[in-house]
PDB file of C-alpha atoms in Angstrom:
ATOM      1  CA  UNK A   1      33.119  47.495 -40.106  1.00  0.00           C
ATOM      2  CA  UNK A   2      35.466  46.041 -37.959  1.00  0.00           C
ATOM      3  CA  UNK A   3      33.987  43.210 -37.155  1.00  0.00           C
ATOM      4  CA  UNK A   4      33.932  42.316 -40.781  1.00  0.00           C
ATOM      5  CA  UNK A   5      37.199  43.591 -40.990  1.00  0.00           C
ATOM      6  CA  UNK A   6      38.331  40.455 -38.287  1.00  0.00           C
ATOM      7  CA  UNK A   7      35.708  37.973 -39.955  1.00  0.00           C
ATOM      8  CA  UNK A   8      37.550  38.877 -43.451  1.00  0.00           C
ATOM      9  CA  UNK A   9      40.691  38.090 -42.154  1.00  0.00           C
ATOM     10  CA  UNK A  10      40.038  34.963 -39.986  1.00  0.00           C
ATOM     11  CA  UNK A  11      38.616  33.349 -43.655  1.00  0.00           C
ATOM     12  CA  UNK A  12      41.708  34.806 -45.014  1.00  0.00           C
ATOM     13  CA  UNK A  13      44.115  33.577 -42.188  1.00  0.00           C
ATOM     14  CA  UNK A  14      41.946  29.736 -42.693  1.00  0.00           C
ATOM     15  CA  UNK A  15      42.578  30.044 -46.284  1.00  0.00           C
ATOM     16  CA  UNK A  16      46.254  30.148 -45.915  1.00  0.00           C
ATOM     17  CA  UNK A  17      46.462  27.494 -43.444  1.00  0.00           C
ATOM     18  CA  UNK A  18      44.473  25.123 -46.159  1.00  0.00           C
ATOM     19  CA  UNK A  19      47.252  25.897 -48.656  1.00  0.00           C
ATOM     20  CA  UNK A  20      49.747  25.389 -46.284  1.00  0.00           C
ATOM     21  CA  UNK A  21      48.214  21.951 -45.765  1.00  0.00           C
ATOM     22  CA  UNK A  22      48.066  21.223 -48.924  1.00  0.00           C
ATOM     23  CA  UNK A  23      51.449  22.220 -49.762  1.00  0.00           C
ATOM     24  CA  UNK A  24      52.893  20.000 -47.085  1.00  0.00           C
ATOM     25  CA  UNK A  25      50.383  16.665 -48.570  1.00  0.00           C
ATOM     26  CA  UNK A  26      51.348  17.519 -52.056  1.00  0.00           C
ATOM     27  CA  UNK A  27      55.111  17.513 -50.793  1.00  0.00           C
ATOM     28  CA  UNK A  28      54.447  14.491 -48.360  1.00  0.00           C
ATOM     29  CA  UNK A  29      53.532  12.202 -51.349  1.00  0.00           C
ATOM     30  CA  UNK A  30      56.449  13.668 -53.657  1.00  0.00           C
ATOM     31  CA  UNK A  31      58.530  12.295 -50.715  1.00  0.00           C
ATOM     32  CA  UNK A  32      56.985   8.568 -50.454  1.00  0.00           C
ATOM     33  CA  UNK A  33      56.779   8.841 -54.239  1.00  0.00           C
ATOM     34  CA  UNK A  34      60.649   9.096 -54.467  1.00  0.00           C
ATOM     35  CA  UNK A  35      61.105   6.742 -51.842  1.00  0.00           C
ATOM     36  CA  UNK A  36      59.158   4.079 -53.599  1.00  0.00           C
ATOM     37  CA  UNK A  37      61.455   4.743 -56.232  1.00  0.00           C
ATOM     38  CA  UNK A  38      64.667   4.530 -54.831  1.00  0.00           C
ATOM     39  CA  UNK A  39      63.535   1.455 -52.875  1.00  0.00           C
ATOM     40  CA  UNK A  40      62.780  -0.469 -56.331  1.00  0.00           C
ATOM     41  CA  UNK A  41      65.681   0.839 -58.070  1.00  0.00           C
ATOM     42  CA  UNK A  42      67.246  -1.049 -55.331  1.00  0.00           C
ATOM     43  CA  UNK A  43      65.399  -3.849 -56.235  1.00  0.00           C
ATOM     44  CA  UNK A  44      66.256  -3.789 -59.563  1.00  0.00           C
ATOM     45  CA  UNK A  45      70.211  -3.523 -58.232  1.00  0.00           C
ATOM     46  CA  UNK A  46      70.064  -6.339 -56.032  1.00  0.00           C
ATOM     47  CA  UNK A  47      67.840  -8.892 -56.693  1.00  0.00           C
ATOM     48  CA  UNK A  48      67.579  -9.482 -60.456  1.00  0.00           C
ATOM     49  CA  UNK A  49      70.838  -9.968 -60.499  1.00  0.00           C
ATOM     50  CA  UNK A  50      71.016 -12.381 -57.448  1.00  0.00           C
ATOM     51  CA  UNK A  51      67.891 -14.031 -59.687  1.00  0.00           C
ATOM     52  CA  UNK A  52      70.517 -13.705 -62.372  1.00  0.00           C
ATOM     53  CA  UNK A  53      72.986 -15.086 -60.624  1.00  0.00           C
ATOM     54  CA  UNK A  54      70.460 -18.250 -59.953  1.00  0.00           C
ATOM     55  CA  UNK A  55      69.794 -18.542 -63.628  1.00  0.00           C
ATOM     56  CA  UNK A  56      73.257 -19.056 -64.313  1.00  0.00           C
ATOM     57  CA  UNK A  57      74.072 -21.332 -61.332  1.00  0.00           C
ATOM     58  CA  UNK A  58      71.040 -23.669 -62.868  1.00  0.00           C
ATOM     59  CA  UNK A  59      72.241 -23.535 -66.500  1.00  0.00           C
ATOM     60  CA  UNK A  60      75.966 -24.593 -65.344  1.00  0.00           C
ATOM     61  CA  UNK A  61      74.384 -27.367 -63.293  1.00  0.00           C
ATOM     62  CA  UNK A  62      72.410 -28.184 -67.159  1.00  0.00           C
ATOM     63  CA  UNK A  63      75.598 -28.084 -68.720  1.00  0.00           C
ATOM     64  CA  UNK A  64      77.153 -30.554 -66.247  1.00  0.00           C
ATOM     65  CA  UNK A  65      74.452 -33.102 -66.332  1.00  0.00           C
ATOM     66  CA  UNK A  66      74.353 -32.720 -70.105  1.00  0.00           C
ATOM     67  CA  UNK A  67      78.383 -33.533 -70.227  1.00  0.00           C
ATOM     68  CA  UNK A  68      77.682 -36.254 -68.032  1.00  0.00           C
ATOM     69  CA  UNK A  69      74.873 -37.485 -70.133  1.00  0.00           C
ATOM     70  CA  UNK A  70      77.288 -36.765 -72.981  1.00  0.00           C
ATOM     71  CA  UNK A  71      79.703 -39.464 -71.559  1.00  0.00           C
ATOM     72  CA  UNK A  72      77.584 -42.143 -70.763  1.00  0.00           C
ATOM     73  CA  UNK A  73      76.448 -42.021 -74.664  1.00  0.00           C
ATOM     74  CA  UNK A  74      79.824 -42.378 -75.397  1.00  0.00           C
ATOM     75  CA  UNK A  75      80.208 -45.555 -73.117  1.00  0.00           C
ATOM     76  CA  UNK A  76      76.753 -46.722 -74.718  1.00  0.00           C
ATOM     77  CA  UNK A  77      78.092 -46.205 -78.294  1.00  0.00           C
ATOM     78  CA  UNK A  78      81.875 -48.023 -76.756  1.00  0.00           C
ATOM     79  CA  UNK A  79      79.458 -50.815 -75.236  1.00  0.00           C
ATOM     80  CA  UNK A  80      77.664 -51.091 -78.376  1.00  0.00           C
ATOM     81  CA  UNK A  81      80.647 -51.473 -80.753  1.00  0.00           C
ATOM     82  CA  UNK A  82      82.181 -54.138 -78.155  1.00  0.00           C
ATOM     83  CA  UNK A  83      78.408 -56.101 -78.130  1.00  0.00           C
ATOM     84  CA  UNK A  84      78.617 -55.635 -82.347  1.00  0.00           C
ATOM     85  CA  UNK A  85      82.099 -57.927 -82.113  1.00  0.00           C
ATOM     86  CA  UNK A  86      81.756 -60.070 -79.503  1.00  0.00           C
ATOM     87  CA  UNK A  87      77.872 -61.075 -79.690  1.00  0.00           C
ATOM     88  CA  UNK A  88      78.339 -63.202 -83.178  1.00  0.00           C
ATOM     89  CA  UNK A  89      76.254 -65.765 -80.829  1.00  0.00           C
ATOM     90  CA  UNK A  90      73.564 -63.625 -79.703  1.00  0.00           C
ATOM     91  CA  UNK A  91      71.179 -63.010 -82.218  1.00  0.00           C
ATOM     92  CA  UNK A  92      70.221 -59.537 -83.682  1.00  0.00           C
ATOM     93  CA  UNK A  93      66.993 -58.912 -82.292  1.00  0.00           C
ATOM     94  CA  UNK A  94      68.553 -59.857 -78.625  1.00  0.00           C
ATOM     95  CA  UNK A  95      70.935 -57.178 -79.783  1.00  0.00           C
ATOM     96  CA  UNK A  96      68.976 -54.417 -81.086  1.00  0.00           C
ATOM     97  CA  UNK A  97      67.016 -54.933 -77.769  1.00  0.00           C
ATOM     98  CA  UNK A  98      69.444 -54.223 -75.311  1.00  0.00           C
ATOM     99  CA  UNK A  99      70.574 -50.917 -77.214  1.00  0.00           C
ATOM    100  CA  UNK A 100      67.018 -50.195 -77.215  1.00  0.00           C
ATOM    101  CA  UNK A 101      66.747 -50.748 -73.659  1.00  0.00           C
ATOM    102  CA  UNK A 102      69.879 -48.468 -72.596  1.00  0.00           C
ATOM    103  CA  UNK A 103      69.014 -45.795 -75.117  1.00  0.00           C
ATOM    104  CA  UNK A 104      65.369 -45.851 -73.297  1.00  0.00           C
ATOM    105  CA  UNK A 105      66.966 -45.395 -70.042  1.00  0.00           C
ATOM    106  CA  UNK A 106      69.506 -42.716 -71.261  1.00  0.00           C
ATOM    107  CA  UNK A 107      66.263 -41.181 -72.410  1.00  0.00           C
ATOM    108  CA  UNK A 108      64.580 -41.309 -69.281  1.00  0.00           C
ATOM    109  CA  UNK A 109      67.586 -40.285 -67.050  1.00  0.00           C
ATOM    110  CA  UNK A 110      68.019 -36.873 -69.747  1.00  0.00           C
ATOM    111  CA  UNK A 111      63.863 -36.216 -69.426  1.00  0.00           C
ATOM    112  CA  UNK A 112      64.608 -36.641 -65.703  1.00  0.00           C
ATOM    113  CA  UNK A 113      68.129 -34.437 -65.227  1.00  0.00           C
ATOM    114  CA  UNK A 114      66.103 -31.754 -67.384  1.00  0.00           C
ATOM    115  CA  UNK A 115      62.770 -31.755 -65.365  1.00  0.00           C
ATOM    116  CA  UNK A 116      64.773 -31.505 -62.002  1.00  0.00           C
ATOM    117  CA  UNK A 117      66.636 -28.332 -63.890  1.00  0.00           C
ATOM    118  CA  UNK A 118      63.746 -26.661 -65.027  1.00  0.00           C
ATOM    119  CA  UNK A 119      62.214 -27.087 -61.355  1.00  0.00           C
ATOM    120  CA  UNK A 120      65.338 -25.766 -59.727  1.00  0.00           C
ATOM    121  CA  UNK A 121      65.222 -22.988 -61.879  1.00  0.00           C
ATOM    122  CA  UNK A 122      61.415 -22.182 -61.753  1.00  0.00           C
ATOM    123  CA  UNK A 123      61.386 -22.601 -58.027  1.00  0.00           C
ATOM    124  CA  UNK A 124      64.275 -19.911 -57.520  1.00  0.00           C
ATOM    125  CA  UNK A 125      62.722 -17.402 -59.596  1.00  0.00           C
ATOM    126  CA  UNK A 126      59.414 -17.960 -58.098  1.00  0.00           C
ATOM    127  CA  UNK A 127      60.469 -17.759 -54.771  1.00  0.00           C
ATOM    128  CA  UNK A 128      62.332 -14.663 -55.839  1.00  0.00           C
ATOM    129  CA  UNK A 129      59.513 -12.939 -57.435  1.00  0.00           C
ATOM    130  CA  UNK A 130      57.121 -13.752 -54.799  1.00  0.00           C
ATOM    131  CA  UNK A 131      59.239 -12.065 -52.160  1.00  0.00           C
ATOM    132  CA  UNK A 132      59.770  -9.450 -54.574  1.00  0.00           C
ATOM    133  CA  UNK A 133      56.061  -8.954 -54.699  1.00  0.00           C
ATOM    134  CA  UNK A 134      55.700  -9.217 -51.173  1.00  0.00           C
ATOM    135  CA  UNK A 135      58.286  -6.184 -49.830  1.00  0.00           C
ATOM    136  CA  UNK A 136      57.233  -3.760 -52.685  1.00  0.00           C
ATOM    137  CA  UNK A 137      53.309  -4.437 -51.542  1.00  0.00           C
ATOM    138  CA  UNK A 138      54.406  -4.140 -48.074  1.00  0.00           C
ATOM    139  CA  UNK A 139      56.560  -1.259 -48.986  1.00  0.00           C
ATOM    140  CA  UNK A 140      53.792   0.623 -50.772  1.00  0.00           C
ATOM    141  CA  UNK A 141      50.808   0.002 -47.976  1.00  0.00           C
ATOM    142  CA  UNK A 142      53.104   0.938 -45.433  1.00  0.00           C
ATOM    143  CA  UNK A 143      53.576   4.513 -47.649  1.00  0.00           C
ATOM    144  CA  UNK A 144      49.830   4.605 -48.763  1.00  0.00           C
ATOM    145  CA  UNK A 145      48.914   4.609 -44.678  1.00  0.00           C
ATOM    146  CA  UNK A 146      51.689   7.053 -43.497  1.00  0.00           C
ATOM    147  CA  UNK A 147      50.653   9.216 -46.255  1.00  0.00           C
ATOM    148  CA  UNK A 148      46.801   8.730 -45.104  1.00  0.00           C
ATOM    149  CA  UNK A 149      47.516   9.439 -41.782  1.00  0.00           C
ATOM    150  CA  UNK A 150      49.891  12.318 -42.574  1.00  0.00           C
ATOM    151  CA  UNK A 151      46.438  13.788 -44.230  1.00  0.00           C
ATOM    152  CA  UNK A 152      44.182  12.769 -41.420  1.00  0.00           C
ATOM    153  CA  UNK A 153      46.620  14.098 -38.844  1.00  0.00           C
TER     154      UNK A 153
END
């Protein structure tokens, strides 16, 4: 009897030291899981709005080249009036293509100012988002293994 006495509380005594285990796993991964949380909160804080920040730099730097654009329509449109007056030589088709031929390259320099815009802006966030990626995988796999090892150890 008292043998079985010491067996029944040795499986006892292991019993509670499983539960105590998994008390302290169960715990361990509340911990990481809060962690994880607070660490993208923080991203969420600080780098959207730095992205946001980016956004805004790029869309004043749009607005510039569009005032700029802006004016040299207005010097086309001064140029044109002046070539309307003063080209009573020149005939109308000589005319029509020279406006032509500055409104083309307006064009071209607007397709241009927006295209190096857009890539500014893409590249940014990209970049952004990528590193993003990066430190919340890293973060995440770092916590995954500590937890892992936590269990294994």
């Amino acid at each position: 009897d008292l043998q079985d006495a010491r067996a029944n509380f040795r499986e006892v005594d292991a019993r509670f030291r499983e539960l105590d285990q998994t008390k302290a796993i169960e715990e361990g991964w509340r911990t990481e899981a809060d962690a994880i949380r607070k660490e993208v909160e923080d991203v969420r804080a600080t780098h959207v709005p730095a992205m946001f920040q980016q956004h805004m730099k790029s869309m004043k730097a749009l607005h510039n080249s569009l005032g700029a654009v802006r004016g040299e329509v207005q010097k086309l449109g001064e140029v044109t009036e002046a070539l309307q007056l003063g080209q009573q030589k020149a005939t109308r088709e000589e005319f029509d293509q020279k406006v032509r031929a500055e409104v083309l390259g307006l064009k071209a320099q607007v397709a241009e100012l927006h295209e190096q815009v857009s890539r500014l802006v893409v590249q940014g966030l990209e970049e952004r988002l990528a590193n993003l990626r990066a430190d919340v995988a890293r973060e995440v796999a770092t916590a995954v293994r500590e937890a892992k090892e936590d269990y294994a150890g």
